Coordinates of C-alpha atoms and ligand atoms in Angstrom, one line a residue:
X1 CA 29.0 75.0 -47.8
X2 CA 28.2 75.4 -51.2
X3 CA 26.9 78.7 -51.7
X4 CA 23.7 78.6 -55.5
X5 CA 22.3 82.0 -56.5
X6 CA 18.3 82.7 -55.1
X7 CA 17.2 82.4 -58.4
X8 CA 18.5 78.9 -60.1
X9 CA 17.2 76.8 -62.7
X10 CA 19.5 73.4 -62.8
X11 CA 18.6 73.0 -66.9
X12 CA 19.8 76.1 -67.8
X13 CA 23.0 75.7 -65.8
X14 CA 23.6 72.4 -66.9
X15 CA 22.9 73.0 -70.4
X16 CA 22.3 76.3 -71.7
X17 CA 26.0 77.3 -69.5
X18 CA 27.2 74.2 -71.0
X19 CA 26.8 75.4 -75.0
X20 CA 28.1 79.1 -73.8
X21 CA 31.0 78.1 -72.5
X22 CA 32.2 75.5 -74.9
X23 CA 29.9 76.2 -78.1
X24 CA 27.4 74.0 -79.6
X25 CA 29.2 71.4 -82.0
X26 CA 30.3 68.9 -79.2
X27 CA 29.3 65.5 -79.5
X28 CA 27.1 65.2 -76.2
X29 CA 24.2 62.3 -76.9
X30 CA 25.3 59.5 -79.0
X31 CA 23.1 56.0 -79.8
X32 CA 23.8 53.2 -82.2
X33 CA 22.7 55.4 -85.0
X34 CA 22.6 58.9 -84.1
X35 CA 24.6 61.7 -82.5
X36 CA 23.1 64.9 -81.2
X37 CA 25.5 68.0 -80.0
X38 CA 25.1 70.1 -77.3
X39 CA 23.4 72.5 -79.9
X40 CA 20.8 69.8 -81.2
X41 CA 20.1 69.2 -77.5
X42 CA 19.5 72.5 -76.3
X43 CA 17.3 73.4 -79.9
X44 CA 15.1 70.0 -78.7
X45 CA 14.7 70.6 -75.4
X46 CA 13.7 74.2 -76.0
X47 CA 11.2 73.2 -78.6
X48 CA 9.8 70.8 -76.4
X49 CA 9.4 73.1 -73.7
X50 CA 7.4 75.3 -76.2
X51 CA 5.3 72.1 -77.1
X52 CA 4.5 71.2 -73.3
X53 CA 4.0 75.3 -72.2
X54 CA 2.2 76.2 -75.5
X55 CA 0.0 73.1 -76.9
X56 CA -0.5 71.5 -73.2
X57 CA -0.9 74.3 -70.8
X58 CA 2.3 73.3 -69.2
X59 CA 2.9 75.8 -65.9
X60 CA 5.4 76.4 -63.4
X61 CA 5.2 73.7 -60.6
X62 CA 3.5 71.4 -62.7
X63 CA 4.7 68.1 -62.4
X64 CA 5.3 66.3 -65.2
X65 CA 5.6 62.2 -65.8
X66 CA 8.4 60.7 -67.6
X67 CA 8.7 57.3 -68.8
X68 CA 11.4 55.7 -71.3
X69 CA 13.8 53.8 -71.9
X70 CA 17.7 55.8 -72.0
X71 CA 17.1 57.6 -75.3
X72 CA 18.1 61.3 -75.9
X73 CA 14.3 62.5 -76.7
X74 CA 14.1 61.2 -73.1
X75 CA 17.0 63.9 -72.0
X76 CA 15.5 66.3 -73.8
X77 CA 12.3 66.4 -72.2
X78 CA 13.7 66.4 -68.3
X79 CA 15.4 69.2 -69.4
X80 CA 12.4 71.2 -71.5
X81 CA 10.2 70.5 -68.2
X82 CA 13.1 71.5 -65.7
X83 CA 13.8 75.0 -68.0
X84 CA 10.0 75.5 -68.6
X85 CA 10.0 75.1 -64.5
X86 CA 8.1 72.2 -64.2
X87 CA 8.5 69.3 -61.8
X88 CA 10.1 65.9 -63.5
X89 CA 8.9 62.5 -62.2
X90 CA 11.2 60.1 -63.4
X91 CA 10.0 56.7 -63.1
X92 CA 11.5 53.6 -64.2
X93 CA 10.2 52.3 -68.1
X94 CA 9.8 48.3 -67.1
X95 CA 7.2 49.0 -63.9
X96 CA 3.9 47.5 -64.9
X97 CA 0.7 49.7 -64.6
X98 CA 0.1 48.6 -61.3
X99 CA 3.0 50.1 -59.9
X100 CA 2.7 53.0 -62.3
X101 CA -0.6 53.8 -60.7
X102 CA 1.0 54.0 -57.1
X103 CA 3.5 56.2 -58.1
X104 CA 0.7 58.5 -60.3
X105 CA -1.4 58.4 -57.2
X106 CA 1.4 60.1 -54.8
X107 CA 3.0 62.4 -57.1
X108 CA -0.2 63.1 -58.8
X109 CA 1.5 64.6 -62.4
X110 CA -0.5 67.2 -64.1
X111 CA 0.8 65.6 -68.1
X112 CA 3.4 63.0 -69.2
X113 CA 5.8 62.4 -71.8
X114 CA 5.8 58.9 -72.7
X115 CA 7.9 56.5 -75.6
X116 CA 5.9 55.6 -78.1
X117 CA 6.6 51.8 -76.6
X118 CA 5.5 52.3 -73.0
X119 CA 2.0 54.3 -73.5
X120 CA 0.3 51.2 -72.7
X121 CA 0.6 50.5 -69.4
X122 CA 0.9 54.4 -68.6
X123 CA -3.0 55.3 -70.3
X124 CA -4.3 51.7 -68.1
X125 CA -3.2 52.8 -65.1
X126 CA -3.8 56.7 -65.4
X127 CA -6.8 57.4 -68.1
X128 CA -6.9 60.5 -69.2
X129 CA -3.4 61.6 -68.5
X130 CA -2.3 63.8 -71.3
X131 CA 0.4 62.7 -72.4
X132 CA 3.0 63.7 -75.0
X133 CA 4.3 60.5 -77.0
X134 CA 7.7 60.2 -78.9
X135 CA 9.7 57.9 -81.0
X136 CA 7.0 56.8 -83.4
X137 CA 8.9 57.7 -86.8
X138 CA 6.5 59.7 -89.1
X139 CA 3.7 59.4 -87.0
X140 CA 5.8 60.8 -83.9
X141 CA 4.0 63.6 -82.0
X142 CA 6.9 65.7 -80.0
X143 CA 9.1 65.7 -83.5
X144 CA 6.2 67.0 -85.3
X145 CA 5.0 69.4 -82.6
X146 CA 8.5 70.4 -81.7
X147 CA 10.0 71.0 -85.4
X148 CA 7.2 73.6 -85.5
X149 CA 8.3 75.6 -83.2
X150 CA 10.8 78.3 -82.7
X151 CA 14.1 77.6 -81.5
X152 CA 15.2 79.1 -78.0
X153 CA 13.0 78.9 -74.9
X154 CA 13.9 81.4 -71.7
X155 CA 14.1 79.3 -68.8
X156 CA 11.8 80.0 -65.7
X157 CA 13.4 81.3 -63.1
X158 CA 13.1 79.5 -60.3
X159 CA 14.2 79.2 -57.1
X160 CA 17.1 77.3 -56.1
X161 CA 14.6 75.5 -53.5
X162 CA 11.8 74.6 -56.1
X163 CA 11.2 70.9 -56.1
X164 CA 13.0 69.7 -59.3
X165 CA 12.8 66.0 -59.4
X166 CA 10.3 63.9 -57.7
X167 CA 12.2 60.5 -57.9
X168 CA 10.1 57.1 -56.7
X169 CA 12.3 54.6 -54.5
X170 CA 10.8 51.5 -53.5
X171 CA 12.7 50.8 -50.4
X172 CA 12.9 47.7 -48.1
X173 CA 9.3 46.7 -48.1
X174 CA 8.1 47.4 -51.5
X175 CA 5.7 50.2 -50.4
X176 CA 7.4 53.2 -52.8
X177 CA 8.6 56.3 -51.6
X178 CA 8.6 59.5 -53.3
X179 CA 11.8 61.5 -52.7
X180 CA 12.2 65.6 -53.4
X181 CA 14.8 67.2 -55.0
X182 CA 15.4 70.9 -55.4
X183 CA 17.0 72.5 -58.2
X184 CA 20.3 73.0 -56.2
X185 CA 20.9 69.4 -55.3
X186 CA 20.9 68.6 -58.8
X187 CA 24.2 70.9 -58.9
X188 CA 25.2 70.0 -55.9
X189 CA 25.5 66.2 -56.7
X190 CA 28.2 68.1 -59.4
X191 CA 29.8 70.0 -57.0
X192 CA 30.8 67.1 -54.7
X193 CA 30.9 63.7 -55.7
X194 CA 31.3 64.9 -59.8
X195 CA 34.0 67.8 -59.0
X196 CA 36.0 65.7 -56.2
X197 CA 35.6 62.2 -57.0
X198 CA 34.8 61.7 -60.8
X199 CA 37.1 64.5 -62.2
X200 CA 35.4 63.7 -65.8
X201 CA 37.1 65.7 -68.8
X202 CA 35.3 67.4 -71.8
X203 CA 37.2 64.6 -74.1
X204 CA 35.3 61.9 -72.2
X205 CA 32.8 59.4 -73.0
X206 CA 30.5 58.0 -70.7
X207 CA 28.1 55.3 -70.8
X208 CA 26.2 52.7 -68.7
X209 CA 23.5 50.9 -67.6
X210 CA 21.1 52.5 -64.9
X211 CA 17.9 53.9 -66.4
X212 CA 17.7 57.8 -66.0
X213 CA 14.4 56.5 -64.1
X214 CA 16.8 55.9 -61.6
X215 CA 18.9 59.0 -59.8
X216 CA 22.1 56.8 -60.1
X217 CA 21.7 56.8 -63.9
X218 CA 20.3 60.7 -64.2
X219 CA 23.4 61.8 -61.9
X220 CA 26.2 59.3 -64.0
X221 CA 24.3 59.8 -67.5
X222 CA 23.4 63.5 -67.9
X223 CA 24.2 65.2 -65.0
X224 CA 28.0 64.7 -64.5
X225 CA 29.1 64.0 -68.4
X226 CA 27.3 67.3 -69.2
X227 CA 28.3 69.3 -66.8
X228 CA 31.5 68.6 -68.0
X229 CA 30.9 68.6 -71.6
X230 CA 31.7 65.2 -72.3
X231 CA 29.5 63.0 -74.3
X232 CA 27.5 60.1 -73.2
X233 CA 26.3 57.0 -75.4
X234 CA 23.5 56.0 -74.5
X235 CA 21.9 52.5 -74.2
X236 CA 18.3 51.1 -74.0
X237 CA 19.1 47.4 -73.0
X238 CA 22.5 46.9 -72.2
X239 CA 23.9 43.0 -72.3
X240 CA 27.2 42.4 -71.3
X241 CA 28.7 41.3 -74.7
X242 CA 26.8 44.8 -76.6
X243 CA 27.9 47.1 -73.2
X244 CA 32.0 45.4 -73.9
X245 CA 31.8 46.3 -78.0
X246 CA 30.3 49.4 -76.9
X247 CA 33.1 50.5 -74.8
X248 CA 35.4 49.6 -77.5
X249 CA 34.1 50.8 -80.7
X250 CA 33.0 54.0 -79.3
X251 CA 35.8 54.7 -76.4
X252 CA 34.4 55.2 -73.7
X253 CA 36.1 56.6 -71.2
X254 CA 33.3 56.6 -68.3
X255 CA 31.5 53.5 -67.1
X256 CA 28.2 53.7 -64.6
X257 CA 26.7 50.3 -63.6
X258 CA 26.3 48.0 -60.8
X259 CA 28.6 45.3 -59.4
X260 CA 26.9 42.6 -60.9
X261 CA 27.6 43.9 -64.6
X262 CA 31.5 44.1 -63.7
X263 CA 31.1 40.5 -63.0
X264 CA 29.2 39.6 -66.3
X265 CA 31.6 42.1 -68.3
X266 CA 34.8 39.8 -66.6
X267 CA 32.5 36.5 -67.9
X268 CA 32.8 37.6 -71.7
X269 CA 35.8 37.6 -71.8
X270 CA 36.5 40.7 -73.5
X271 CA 38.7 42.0 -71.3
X272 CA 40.9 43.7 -73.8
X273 CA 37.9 45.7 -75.1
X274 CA 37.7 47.4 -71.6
X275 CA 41.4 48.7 -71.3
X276 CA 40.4 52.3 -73.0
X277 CA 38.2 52.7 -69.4
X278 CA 39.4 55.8 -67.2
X279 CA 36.8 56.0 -64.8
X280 CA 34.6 52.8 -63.7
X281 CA 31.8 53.7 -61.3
X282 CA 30.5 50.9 -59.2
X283 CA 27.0 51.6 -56.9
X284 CA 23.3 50.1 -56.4
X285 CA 25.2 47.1 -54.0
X286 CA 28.2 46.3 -52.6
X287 CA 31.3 45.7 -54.5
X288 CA 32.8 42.7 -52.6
X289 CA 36.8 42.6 -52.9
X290 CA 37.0 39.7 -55.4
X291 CA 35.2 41.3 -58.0
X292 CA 37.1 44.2 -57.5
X293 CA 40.2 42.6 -57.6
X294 CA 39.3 40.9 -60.4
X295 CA 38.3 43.9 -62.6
X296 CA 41.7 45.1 -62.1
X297 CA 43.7 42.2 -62.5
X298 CA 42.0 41.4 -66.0
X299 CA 42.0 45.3 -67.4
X300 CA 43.9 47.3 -64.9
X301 CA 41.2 49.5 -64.2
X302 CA 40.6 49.9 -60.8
X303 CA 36.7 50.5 -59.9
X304 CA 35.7 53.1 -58.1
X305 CA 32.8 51.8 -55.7
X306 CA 30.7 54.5 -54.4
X307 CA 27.2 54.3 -51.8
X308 CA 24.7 56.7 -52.9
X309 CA 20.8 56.6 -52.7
X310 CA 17.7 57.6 -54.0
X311 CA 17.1 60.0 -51.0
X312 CA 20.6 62.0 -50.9
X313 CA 20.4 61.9 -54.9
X314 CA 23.8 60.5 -55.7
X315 CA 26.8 59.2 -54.2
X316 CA 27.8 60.4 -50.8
X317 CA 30.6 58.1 -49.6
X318 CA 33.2 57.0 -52.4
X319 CA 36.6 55.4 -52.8
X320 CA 39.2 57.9 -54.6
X321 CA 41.3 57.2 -57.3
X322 CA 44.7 55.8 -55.9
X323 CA 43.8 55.2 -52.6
X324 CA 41.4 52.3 -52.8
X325 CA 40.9 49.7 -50.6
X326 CA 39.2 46.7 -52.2
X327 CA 36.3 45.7 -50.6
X328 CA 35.6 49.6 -49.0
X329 CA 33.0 51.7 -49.7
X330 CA 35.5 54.2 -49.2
X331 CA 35.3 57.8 -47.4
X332 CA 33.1 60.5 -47.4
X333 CA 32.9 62.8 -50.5
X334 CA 33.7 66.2 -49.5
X335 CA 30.7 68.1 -48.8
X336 CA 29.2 65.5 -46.8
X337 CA 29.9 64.0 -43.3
X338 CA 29.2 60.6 -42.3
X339 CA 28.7 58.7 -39.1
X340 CA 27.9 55.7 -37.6
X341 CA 25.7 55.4 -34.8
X342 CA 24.1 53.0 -32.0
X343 CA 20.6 52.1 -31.6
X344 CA 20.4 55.1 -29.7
X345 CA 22.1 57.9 -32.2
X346 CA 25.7 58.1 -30.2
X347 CA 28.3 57.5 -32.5
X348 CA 29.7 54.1 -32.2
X349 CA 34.2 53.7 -31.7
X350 CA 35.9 53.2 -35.1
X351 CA 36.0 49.4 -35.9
X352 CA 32.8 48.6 -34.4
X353 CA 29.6 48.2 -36.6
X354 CA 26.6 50.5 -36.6
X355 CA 23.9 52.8 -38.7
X356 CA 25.3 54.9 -41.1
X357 CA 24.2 58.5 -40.8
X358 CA 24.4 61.1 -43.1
X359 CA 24.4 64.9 -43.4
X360 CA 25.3 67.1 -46.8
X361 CA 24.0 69.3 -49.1
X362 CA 21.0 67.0 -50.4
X363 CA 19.0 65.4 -48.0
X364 CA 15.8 63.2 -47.3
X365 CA 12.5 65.2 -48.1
X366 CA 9.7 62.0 -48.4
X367 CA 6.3 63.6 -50.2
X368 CA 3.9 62.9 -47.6
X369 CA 5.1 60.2 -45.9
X370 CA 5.7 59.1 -42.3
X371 CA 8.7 57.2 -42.9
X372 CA 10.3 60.7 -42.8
X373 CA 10.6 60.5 -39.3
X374 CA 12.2 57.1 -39.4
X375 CA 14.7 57.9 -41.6
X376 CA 15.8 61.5 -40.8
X377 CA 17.1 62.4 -37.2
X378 CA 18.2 65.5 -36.1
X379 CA 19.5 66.4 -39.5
X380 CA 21.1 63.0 -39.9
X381 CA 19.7 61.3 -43.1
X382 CA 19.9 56.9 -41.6
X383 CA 20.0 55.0 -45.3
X384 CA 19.4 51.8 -43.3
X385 CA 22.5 50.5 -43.8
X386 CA 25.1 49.0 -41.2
X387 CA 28.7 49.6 -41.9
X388 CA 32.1 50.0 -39.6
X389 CA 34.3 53.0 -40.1
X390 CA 38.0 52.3 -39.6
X391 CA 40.5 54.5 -38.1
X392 CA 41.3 56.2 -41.5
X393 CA 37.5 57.0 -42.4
X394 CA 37.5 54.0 -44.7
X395 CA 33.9 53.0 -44.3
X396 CA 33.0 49.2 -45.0
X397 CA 30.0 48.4 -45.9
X398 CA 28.2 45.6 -43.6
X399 CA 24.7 44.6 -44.3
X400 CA 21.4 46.7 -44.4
X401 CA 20.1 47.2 -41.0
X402 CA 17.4 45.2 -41.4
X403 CA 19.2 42.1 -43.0
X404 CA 21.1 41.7 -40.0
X405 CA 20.6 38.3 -38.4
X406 CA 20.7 37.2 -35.1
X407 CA 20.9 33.8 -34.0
X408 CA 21.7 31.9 -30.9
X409 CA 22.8 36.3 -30.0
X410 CA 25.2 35.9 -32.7
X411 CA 25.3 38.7 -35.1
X412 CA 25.1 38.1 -38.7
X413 CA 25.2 39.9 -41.9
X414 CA 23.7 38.1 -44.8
X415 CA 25.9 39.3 -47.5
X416 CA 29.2 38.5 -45.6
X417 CA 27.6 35.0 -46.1
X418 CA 26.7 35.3 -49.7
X419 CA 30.3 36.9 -50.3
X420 CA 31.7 33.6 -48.9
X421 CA 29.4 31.2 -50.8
X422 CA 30.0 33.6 -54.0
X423 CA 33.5 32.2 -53.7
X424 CA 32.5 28.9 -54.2
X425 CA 33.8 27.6 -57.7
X426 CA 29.7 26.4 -58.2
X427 CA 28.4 29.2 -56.8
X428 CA 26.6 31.5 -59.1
X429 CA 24.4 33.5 -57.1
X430 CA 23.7 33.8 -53.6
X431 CA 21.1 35.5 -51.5
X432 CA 21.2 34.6 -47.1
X433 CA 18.7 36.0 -45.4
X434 CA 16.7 34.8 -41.6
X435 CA 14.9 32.3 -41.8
X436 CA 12.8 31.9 -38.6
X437 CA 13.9 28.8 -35.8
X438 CA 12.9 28.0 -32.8
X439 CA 16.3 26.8 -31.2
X440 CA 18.0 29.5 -32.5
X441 CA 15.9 32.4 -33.0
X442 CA 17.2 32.8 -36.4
X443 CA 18.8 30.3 -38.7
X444 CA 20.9 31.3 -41.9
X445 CA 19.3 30.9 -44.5
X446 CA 21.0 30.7 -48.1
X447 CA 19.5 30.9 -51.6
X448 CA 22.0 29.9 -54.0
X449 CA 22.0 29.9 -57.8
X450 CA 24.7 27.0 -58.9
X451 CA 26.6 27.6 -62.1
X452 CA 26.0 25.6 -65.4
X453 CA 27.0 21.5 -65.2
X454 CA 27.2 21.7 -61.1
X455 CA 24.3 19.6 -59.8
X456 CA 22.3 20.3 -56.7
X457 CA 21.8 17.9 -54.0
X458 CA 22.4 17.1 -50.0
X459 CA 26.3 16.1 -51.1
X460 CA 26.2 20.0 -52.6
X461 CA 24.3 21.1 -49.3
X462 CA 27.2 19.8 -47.4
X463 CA 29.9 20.8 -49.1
X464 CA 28.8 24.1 -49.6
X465 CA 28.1 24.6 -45.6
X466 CA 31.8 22.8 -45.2
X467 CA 32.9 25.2 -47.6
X468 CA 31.6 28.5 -45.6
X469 CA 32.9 27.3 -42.5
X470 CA 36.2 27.5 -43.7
X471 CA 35.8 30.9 -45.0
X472 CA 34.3 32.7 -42.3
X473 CA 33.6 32.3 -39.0
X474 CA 32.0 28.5 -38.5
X475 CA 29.2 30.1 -36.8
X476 CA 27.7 32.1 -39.7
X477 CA 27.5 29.1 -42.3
X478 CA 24.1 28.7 -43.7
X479 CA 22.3 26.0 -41.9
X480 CA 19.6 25.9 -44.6
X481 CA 20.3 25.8 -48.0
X482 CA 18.0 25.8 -51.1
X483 CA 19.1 25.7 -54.3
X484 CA 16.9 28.1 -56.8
X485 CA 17.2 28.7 -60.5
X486 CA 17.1 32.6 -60.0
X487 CA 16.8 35.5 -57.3
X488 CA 14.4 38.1 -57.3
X489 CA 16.0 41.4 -58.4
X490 CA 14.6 44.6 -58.8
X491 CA 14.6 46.6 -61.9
X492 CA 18.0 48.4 -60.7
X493 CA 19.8 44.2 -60.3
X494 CA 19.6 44.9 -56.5
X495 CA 18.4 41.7 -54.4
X496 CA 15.0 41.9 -53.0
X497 CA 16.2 40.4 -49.8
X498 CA 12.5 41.2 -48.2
X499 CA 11.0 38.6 -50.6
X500 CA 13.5 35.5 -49.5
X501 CA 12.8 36.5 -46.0
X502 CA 8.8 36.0 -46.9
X503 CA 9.4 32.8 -48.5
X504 CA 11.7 31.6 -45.7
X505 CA 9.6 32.9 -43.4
X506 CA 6.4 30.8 -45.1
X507 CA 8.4 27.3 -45.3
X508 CA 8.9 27.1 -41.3
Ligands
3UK1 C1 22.6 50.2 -51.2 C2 25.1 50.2 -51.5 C3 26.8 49.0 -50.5 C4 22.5 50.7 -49.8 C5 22.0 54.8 -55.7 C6 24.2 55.6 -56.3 O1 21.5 52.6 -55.0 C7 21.1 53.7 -55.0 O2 19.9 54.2 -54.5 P1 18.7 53.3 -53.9 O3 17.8 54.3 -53.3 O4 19.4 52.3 -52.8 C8 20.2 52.8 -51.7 C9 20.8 51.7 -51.0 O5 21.5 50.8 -51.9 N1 23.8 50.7 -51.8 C10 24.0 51.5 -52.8 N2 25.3 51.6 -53.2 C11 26.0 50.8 -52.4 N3 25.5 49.3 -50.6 N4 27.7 49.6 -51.3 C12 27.4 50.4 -52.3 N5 28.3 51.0 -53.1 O6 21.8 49.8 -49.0 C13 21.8 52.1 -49.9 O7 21.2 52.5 -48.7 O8 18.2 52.4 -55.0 C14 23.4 54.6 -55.8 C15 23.7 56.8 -56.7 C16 22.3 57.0 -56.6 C17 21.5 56.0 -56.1 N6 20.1 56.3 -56.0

């Protein structure tokens, strides 16, 4: 049990604990251009909590919108609204207005803090939000405002169970949800997953590519580096080439991104430019065993893949440093427990597939919503996800629930499909989802992205499903395939498996 005083504001003990303990003249937000220490950080943020308190009426419990790319005027104002005890809504800088309307309309923010790039789509989709805008050069408003105020800025003291972070997900159907956090579980994401899996050292230097819209970025980009006193660079659009010279030229120690930038970092071939890596964090998807093994026979790092989700925060099930097992999820962080159940909540024998349920110090708290009640259960947080623990609490990750497809009462996971076809020397990308049949109930169905010079064609079709039968079982090859020139990815690279299923569903 972790044990957080009554009174607990997360910004102060991240960062105002941070410059006490180890001074303020670390490096601890670096760009291209800049660096800011812990000391320029905590005189921003406090400034800007004077701007949003004093000039727009900021309050306790107000909750405030923030929307920008991975830039350190970005970090300082989570923290100035966090210390000034305000409510951060962190929300991803590429959704349209559309979708920033939806999530205005359920978290229903009291002011924003926008980039001066991104106002736009913020004032069309919620007029007459005031809104504090940075990054403009002369004309920027939170650089004047905030240089004109004092330094220092007491932080609220709030409760360790005030709402902190109201962080969107969109989940399966595209609907999004609005998750709460309280000002504990932003420590406590520290004090498990950082403390026992990530280890991460003052000297270190993290960077990566998940926006700080997203809790995987805010937990890997601010939350764990500076709660260590490391520095992070940060990057607004990360492309595999700049992320390799990156890690290079400014040694990073730390890496945060998904599986599918490990595979584009392998297809530069910079591999030597990635040896200085200490610590490579892999979540978002699965990391399939190939690219794993891949990683580490090209720079002998081996990648830590971890599951985590908007809902528990950060990462709750990870592998550990010298006991990996390529292709595993890996076992529960301490702090947390994990199971795996039946349809009917008993927990299934180790080795057979199931739900994964979990309980720990962060937890599911939807705002208004009824999918609540679908996804908690008796103090078990179900992510949705179907996975097989083996005997030594290895947990391998299956399929999401709700990919799972069933034909002729065969069971099926659609991404033990794509991991076959992905093995394919033509295959770029795949994506296998349901499509509906009338024989069969369901039919595999398999998207597939071919590589440069490899030509589509019903000679490709059957080599392909020749291919699959030889590298799984011959029941589970993709009786449809249509070749595509891209998938549909979300803004964090997962695949929107929902919209193949729609457009497989439609072609029937
Ligand atoms: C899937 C994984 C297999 C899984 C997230 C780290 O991804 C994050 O949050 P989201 O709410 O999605 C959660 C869902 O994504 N998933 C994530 N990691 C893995 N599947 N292996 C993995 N390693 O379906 C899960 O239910 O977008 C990840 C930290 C914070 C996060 N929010």
């Amino acid at each position: 049990e972790l044990q957080y005083p009554e009174r607990l504001n997360c910004a102060a003990a991240l960062l105002d604990a941070s410059v006490a303990r180890h001074g303020g003249d670390r490096p601890c937000l670096l760009t291209g251009t800049e660096t800011w220490t812990y000391g320029d950080l905590l005189r921003r943020a406090d400034q800007t909590a004077r701007v949003l308190t004093e000039d727009f009426g900021l309050v306790p419990g107000n909750r405030v919108l923030l929307r920008g790319p991975n830039t350190p005027w970005l970090v300082a104002a989570w923290f100035a609204v966090l210390k000034a005890g305000g409510v951060a809504v962190t929300t991803m800088h590429l959704l349209r207005s559309g979708e920033i309307g939806a999530l205005a309309a359920l978290t229903e923010p009291d002011l924003a803090v926008c980039d001066h790039r991104y106002t736009a789509e913020l004032s069309a989709a919620v007029p007459g939000l005031p809104t504090l805008v940075y990054g403009g050069g002369s004309g920027d408003d939170l650089i004047r405002r905030s240089e004109a105020k004092d330094p220092g800025f007491p932080a609220v003291a709030t409760s360790a169970d005030d709402v902190a972070l109201l962080a969107p997900t969109s989940g399966t159907t595209g609907v999004p949800k609005i998750t709460a956090h309280f000002h504990r579980d932003v420590l406590a994401i520290n004090d498990t997953y950082g403390r026992h899996v990530l280890g991460a050292r003052p000297g270190d230097v993290f960077a990566g590519t998940p926006p700080l819209g997203f809790t995987f970025g805010l937990g890997g980009l601010v939350v764990f580096p500076l709660s260590a006193g490391a520095a992070v660079l940060l990057i607004e659009q990360a492309t595999p080439d700049g992320l390799a010279d990156a890690i290079a030229d400014r040694a990073v120690t730390t890496l945060f991104t998904a599986p599918t930038m490990y595979r584009a970092l392998l297809a530069t071939g910079k591999a030597e430019a990635l040896a200085g890596l200490r610590t490579c964090v892999s979540a978002g998807e699965h990391l399939p065993a190939a690219v794993w093994r891949e990683f580490h026979a090209a720079t002998g790092v081996e990648v830590l893949d971890g599951i985590g989700c908007t809902e528990l925060l950060h990462i709750f099930i990870s592998a550990e440093r010298d006991r990996i097992r390529p292709g595993s999820t890996g076992r529960t962080v301490p702090g947390y427990r994990a199971a795996v159940l039946d349809e009917e909540g008993r927990p299934v024998p180790d080795g057979e597939a199931g739900r994964l349920a979990v309980r720990g110090p962060t937890g599911c708290r939807y705002l208004r919503d009824e999918r609540q009640r679908g996804y908690v259960a008796d103090g078990w947080n179900i992510t949705g996800d179907t996975y097989v623990r083996d005997a030594d609490g290895h947990f391998w990750y299956q399929a999401r629930s709700d990919d799972m497809i069933v034909s002729s009462g065969y069971k099926i996971a659609g991404p033990e499909v794509e991991q076959a076809l992905l093995r394919h020397p033509d295959v770029l990308e795949a994506g296998v989802v349901a499509a509906p049949d009338p024989l069969r109930q369901s039919i595999v169905k398999a998207y597939v992205v071919l590589r440069d010079g490899a030509s589509a064609g019903p000679g490709k079709t059957a080599e392909l499903q020749d291919f699959a039968k030889q590298e799984i079982a011959p029941y589970k090859y993709p009786r449809s395939i249509e070749f595509v020139d891209s998938l549909p990815r979300g803004l964090t690279g997962k695949l929107q498996r929902y919209l193949l299923r729609e457009s497989a569903a439609k072609q029937v």
